[in-house]
PDB file of C-alpha atoms in Angstrom:
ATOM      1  CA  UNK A   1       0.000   0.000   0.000  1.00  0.00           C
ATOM      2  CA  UNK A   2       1.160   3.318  -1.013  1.00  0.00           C
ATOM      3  CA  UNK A   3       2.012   6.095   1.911  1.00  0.00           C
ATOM      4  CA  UNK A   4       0.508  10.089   0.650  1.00  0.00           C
ATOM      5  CA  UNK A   5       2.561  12.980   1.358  1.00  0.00           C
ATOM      6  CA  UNK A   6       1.305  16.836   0.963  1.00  0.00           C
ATOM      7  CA  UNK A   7       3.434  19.785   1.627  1.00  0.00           C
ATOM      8  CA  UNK A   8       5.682  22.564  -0.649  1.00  0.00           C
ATOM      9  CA  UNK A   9       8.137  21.481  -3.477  1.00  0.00           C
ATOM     10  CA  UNK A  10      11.477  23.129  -2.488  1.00  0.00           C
ATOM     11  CA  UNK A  11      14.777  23.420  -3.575  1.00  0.00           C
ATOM     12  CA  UNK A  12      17.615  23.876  -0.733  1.00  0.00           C
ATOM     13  CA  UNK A  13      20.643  25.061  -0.774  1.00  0.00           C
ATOM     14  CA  UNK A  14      22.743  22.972  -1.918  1.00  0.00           C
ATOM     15  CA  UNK A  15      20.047  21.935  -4.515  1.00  0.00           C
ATOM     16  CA  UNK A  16      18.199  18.583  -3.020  1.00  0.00           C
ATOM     17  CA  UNK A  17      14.319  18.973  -3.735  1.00  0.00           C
ATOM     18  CA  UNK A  18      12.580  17.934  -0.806  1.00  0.00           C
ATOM     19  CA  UNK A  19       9.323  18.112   0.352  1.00  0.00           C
ATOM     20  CA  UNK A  20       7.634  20.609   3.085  1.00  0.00           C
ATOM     21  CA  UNK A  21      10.685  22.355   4.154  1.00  0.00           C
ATOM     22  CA  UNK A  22      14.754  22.397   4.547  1.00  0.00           C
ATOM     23  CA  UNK A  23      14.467  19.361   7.021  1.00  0.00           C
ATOM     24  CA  UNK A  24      11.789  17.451   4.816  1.00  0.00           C
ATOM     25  CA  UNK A  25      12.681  14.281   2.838  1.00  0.00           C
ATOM     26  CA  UNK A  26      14.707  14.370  -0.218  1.00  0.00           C
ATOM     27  CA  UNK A  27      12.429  13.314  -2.846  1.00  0.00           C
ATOM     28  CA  UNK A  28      13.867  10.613  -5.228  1.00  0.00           C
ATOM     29  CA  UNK A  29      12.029  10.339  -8.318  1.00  0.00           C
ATOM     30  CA  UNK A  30      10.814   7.755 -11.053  1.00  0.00           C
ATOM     31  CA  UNK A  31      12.310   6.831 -14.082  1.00  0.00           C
ATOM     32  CA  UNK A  32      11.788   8.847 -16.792  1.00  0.00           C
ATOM     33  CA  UNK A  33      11.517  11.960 -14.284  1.00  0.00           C
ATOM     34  CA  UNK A  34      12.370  15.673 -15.815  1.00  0.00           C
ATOM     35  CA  UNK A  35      13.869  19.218 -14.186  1.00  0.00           C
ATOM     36  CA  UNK A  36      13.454  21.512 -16.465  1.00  0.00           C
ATOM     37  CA  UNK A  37      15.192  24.886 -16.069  1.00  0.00           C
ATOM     38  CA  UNK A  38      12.065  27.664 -16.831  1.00  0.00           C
ATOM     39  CA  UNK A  39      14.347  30.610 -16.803  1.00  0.00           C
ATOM     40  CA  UNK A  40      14.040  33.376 -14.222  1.00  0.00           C
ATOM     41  CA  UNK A  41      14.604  30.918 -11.375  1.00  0.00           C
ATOM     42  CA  UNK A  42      12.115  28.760 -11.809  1.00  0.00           C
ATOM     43  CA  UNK A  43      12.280  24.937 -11.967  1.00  0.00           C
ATOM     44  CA  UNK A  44       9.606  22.405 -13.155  1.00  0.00           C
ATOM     45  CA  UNK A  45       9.462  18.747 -12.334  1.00  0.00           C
ATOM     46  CA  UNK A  46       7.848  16.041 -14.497  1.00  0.00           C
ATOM     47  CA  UNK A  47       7.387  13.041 -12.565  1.00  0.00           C
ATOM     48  CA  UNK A  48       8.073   9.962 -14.649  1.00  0.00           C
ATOM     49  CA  UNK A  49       5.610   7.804 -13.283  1.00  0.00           C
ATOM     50  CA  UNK A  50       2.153   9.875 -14.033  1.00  0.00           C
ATOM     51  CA  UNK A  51       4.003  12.487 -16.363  1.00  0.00           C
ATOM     52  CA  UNK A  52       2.703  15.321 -14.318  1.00  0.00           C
ATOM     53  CA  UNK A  53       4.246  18.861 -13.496  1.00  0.00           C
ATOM     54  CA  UNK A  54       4.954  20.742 -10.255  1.00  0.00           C
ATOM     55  CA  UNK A  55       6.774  24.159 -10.395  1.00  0.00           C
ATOM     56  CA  UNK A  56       9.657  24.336  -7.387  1.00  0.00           C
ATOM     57  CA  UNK A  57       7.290  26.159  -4.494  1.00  0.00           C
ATOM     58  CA  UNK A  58       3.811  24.945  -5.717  1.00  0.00           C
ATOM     59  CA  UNK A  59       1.837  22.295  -3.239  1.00  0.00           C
ATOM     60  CA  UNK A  60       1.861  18.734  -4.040  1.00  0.00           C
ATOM     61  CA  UNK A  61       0.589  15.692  -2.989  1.00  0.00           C
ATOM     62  CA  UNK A  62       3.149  12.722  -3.480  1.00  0.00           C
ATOM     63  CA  UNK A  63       2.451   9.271  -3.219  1.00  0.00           C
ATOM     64  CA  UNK A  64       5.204   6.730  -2.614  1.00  0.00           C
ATOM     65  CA  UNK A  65       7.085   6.054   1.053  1.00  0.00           C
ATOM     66  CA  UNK A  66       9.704   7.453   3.614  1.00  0.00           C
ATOM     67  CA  UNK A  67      13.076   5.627   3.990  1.00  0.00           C
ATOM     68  CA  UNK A  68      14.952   6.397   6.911  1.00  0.00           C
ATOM     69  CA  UNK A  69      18.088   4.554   5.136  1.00  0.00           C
ATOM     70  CA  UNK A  70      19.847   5.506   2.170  1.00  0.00           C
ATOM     71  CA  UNK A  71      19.282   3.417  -0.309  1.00  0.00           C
ATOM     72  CA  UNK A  72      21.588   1.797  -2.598  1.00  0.00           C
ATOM     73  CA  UNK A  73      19.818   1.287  -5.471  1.00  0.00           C
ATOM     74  CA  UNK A  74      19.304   5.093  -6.261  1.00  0.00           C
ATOM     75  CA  UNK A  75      21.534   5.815  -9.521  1.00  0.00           C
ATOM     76  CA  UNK A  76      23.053   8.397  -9.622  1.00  0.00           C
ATOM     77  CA  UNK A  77      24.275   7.987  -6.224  1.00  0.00           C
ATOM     78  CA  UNK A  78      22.648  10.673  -3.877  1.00  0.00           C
ATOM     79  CA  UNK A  79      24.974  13.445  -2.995  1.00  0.00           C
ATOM     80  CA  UNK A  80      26.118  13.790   1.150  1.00  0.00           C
ATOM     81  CA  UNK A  81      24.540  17.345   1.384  1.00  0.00           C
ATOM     82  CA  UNK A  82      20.901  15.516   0.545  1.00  0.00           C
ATOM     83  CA  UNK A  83      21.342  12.368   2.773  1.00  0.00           C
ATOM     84  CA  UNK A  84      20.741  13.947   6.056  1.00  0.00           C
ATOM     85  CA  UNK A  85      16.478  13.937   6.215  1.00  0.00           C
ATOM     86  CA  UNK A  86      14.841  10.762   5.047  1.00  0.00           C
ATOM     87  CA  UNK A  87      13.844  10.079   1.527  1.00  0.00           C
ATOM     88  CA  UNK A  88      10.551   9.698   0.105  1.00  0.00           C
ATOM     89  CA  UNK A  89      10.575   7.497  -2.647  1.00  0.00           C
ATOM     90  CA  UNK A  90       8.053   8.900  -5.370  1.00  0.00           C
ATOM     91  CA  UNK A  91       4.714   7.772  -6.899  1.00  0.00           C
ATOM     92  CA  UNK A  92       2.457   9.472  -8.485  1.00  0.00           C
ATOM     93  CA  UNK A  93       1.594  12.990  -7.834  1.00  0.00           C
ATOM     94  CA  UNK A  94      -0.936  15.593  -7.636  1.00  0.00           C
ATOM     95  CA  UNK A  95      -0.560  19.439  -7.662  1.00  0.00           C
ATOM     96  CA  UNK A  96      -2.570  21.351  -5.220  1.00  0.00           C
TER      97      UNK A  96
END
């Protein structure tokens, strides 16, 4: 059974998109899934699984899961600055 998630899409500073705040999980995304650049500072997700959008800073609701523990089947390998808060592993999603 699939785990539901709401909050704010965010970017932090050292780039990790998480979800709800600085200290939320680090959001790892299905295959397939897009960042595209808008321009201006903006930054638009396309989720691989549904092929829907979120803009960085919109509300979402994410299915998937939270993992404590870093997993090892995540390629590329996640980056140290983005393994400190959990990880919610992605499903589909729905833009509030």
């Amino acid at each position: 059974m699939m785990a539901s998630a709401h909050g704010k899409l965010i970017a932090d500073k050292n780039g990790c998109i998480r979800l709800g705040d600085e200290k939320g999980p680090l959001i790892i995304w299905p295959y397939g899934s897009k960042l595209v650049n808008l321009g201006h500072g903006k930054f638009k997700i396309t989720n691989g699984f549904t092929n829907q959008s979120a803009v960085i800073g919109e509300q979402i609701s994410l299915g998937g899961g939270l993992y404590e523990v870093k997993s090892t089947q995540v390629t590329p390998s996640i980056s140290k600055a983005c393994a400190d808060y959990g990880y919610w592993l992605a499903g589909p999603m729905e833009v509030k």
